[in-house]
Each structure stands twice: as structure tokens, then as C-alpha cells.
Coordinates of C-alpha atoms in Angstrom, one line a residue:
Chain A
X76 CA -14.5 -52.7 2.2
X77 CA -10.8 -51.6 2.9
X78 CA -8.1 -53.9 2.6
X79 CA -5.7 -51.5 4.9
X80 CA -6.5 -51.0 8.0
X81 CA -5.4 -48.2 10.7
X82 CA -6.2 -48.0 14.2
X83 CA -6.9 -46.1 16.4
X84 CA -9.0 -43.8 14.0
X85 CA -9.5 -41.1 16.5
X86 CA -6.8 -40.4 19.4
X87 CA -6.8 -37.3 22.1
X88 CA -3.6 -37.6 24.5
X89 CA -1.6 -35.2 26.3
X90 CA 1.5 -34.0 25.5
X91 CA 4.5 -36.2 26.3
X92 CA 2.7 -39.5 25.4
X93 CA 4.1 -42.5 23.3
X94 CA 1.8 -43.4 21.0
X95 CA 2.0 -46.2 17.7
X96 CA -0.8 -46.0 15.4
X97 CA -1.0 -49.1 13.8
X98 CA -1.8 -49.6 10.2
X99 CA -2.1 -53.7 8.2
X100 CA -2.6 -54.7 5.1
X101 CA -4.2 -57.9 3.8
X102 CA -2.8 -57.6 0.0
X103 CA 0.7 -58.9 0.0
X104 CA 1.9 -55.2 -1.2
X105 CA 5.5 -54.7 -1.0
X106 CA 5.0 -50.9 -0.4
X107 CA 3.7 -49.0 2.3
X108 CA 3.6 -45.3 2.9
X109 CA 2.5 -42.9 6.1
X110 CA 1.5 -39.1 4.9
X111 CA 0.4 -36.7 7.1
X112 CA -2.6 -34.7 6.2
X113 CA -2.9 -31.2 7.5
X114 CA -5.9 -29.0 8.5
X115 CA -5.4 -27.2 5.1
X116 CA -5.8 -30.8 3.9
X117 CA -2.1 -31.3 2.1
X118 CA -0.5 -34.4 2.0
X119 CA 2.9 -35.4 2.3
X120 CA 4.7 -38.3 2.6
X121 CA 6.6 -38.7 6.4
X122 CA 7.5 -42.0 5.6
X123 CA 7.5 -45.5 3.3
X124 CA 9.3 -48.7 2.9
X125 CA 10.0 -50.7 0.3
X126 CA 9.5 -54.2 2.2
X127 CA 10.3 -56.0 5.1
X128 CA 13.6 -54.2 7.1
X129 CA 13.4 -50.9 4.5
X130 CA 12.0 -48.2 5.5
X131 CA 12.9 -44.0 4.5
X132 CA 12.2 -40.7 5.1
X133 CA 10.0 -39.0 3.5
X134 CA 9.5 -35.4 2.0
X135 CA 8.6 -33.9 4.7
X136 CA 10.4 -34.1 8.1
X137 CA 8.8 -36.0 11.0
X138 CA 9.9 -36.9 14.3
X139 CA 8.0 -40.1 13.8
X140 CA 9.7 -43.4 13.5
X141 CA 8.1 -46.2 11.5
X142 CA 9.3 -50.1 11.3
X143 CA 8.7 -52.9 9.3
X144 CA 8.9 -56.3 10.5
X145 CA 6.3 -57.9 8.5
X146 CA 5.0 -57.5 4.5
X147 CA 2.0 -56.5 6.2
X148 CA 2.1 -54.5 9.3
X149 CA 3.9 -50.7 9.2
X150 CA 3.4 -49.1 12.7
X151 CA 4.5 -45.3 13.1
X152 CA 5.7 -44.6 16.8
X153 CA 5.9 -41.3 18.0
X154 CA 8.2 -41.2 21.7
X155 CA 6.7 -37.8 23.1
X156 CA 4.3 -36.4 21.9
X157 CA 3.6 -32.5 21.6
X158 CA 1.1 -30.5 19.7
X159 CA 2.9 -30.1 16.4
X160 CA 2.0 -33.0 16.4
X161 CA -1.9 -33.2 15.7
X162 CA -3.1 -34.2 12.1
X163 CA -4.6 -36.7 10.2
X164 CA -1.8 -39.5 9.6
X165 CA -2.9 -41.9 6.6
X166 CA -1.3 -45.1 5.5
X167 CA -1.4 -47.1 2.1
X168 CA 0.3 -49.4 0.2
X169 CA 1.2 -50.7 -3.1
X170 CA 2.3 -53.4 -5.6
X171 CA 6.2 -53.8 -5.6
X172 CA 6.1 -54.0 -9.0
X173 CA 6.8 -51.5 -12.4
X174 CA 4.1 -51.7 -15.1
X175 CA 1.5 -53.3 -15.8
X176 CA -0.3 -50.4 -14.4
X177 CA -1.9 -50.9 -10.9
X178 CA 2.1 -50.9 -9.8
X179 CA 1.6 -47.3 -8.7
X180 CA -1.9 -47.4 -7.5
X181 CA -2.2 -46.6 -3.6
X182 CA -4.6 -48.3 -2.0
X183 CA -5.3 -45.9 1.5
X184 CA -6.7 -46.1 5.4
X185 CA -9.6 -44.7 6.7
X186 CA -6.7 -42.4 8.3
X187 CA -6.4 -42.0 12.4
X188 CA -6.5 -38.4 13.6
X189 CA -4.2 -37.3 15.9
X190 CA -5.0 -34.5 18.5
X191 CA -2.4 -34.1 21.4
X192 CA -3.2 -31.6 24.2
Chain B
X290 CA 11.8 -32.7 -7.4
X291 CA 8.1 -33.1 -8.6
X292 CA 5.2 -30.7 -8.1
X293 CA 1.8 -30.6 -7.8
X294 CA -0.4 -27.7 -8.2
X295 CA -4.3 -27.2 -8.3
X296 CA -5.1 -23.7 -8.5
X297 CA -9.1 -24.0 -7.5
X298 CA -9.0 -24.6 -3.6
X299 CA -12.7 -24.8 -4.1
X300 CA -15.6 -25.4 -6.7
X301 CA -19.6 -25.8 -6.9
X302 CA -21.5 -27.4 -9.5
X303 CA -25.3 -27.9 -9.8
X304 CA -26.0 -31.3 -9.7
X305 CA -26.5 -33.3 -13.0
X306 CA -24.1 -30.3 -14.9
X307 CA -20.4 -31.0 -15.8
X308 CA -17.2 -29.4 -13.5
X309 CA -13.8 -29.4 -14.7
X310 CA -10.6 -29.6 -12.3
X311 CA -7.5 -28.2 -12.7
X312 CA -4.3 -29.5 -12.4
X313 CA -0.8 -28.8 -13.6
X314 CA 2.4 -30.4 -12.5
X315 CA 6.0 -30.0 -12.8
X316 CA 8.7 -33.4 -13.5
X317 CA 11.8 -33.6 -15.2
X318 CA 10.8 -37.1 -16.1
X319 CA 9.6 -38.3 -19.4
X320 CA 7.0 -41.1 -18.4
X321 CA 5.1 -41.0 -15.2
X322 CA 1.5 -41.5 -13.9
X323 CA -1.0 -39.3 -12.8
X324 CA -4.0 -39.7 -10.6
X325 CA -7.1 -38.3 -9.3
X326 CA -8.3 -39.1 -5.8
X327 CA -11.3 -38.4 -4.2
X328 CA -11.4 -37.8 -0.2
X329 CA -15.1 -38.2 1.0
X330 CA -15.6 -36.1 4.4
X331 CA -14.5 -38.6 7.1
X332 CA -14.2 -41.1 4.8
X333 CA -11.2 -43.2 3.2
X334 CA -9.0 -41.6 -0.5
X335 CA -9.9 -43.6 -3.2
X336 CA -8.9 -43.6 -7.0
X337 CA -11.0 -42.0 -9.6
X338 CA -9.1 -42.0 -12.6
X339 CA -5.3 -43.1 -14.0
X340 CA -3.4 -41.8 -16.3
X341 CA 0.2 -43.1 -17.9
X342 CA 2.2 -40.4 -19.6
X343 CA 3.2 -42.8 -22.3
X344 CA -0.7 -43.0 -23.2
X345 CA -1.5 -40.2 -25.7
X346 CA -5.5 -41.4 -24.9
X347 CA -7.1 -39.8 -22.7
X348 CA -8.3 -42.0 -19.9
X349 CA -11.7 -42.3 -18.7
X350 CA -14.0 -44.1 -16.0
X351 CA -18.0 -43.5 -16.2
X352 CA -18.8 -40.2 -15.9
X353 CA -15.1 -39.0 -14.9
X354 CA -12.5 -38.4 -18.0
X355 CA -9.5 -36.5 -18.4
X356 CA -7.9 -33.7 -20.4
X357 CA -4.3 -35.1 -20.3
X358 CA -1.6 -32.3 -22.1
X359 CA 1.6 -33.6 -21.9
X360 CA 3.6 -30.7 -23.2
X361 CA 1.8 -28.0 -21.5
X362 CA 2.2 -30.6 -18.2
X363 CA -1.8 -30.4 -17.7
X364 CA -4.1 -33.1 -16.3
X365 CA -7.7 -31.7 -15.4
X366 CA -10.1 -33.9 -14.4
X367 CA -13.9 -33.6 -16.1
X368 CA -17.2 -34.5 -13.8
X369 CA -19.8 -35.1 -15.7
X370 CA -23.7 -35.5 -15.0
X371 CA -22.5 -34.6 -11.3
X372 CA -24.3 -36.1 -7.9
X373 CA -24.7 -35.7 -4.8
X374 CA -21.8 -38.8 -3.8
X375 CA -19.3 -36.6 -6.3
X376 CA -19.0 -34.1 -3.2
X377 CA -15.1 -34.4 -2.1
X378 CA -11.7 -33.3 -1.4
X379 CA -10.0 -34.2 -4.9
X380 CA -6.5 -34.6 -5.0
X381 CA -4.4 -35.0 -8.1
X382 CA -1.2 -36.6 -7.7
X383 CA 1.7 -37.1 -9.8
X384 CA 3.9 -40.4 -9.6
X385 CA 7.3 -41.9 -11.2
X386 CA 7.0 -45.0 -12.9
X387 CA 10.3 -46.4 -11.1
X388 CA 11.9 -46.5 -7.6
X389 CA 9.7 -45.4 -4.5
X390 CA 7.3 -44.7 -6.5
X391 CA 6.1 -42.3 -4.3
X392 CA 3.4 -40.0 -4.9
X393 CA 3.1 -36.2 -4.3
X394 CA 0.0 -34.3 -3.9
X395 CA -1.7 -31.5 -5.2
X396 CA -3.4 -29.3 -2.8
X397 CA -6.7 -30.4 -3.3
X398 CA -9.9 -28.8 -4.7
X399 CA -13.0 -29.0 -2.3
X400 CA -15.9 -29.9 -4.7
X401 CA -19.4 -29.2 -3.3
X402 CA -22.6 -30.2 -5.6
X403 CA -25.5 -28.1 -5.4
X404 CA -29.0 -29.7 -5.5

């Protein structure tokens, strides 16, 4: 059973639209990360944050904006939607910590897939 | 900057035999982790195997091991006695041990298991 959580898992809007997906976590993880997943199935990472008020881009450039409020809740907000836009945006999180090893395991979201019309 | 590459955007295997992934990677870094994840269709990444760079050993988990060469910056991932369930996106990943700690991806090998 997943311990992060992302909703909505399947969205269709038209262009222009606001739209947060919401992702939470329930393991006190000081690390939380969005990647986007493209049709060819490549990840990268759009954003992450290292705790509560920290939050950078990523590798790759996204005119998505993230916050982080709480330990456990890292919503991504884009303001206007277009169809560059559709993918598969997954969240996940980690232990804050260096070794012992688990520090650097991701934990992911069932994912919430984007398709903007 | 890190890479990431899997050469083998897809693979088949007859169930019950034994598939090898391949995966080689590029860091200026001298310890580091490295990960397989599995993608079910539709269905949530989850972690197959670990690997520190420290650890000469080569890790392993059931019927999933790896072939971890450090010099020649190599981490392939060995399925063995193969099922059904082992059909997935498999993405290694390549992570530093300090700071973000933010992992880059492979480009992922679509492993299908024939019955």
C-alpha cells in the first residue's frame, strides 16, 4: 500500500487551465521530488525540496511551480495550462538523512497523468 | 553532471529463464548509489535492488542480483527464474550519496516475459 499519495491520477482539461496536482506523504521524509515522465517513458526531475520553505529546480526546465508548506504535502501548480504540457508527473520522497542506506531510497506515487487539450 | 544510459529499449525472456539488463553510467564522483526500479504498466516505481559504490559485493534480492563494475562504470541487473509479475519498465538510476540527493534516470528497458 503506498505511503505517497497523488491526486488526481487522471486529469483531461483544456488549455489555459490552473491546475495543482497534489501529492502527501505519511513518512516524515524530509525530501520530496516531482519528475515528469514522458511518452518515451524518461524521467527527469522538474522539481524537489529539501524540507519545509526549500524548494529548487530541477534538471529539466518546467513552467511548473511547486511549494512546501508542510513536511508532508508538495503540491505542483501549473497557472495556464497548454499542451506541452501533457505527461505523467510523479512524486516521491526520501529520508533527509546520509548513510545508513535507505537515505537515498525514493519511495514514489502512483503518478497523475496529465493530458491538456 | 551524471548520466544514465541503458542501451536495450526493449527485451523478452521466456518465462522461468534468466535476462540480464544493461546499464552504464557516467559520475565524476567516487561513492554513489545505484538503483533498479521497476514500473509495472499503470502501476506505481518501486525498488528492486540497491547498490553503494563503496560495496565491492555485489548486491542481491531473491531472484534479482547485480553485476556491479565500478571501473568500467557498469551496473546490469540479472532476472533470474523470470515470471509473469517480472513484466515492466525497468529503470536504473544513479544517485550521490550527499546533497539533493537526487536521482537521474536511465531510459528504461521494456521487459516483456513470454509464457
Amino acid at each position: 500500500e503506498a505511503d505517497i499519495y497523488q491526486t488526481p491520477r487522471y486529469l483531461v482539461i483544456g488549455t489555459g487551465k490552473k491546475i495543482t496536482l497534489e501529492c502527501s506523504q505519511t513518512m516524515g521524509h524530509d525530501k520530496m521530488y516531482w519528475y515528469q515522465q514522458d511518452p518515451g517513458m524518461e524521467l527527469h526531475l522538474i522539481h524537489y525540496s529539501y524540507g519545509v520553505n526549500s524548494t529548487e529546480k530541477g534538471d529539466l526546465s518546467s513552467e511548473s511551480t511547486v511549494s512546501r508548506i508542510r513536511t508532508e504535502h508538495f503540491p505542483l501548480t501549473l497557472e495556464s495550462a497548454r499542451p506541452s504540457h501533457t505527461s505523467q508527473y510523479l512524486c516521491a520522497s526520501s529520508p533527509g538523512t546520509g548513510r545508513p542506506g535507505g537515505a537515498n531510497v525514493l519511495t514514489f506515487g502512483a503518478g497523475s497523468r496529465l493530458t491538456v487539450l | 553532471a551524471q548520466t544514465v544510459t541503458q542501451s536495450q529499449p526493449e527485451m523478452s525472456v521466456q518465462e522461468a529463464e534468466t535476462v540480464t539488463l544493461s546499464c552504464t553510467y557516467d559520475t565524476s564522483e567516487s561513492d554513489y548509489y545505484l538503483f533498479w526500479y521497476k514500473q509495472p504498466p499503470s502501476r506505481q516505481m518501486i525498488l528492486v535492488i540497491r547498490q553503494e559504490a563503496y560495496k565491492q559485493q555485489n548486491a542481491t534480492e531473491n531472484r534479482f542480483s547485480v553485476n556491479f563494475q565500478k571501473a568500467a562504470k557498469s551496473f546490469s541487473l540479472k532476472i533470474s527464474d523470470s515470471q509473469l509479475g517480472d513484466a515492466a519498465m525497468y529503470f536504473c538510476a544513479l544517485a550521490s550519496i550527499q546533497g539533493a540527493q537526487k536521482l537521474v534516470f536511465g531510459q528504461g528497458t521494456r521487459l516483456t516475459i513470454n509464457p
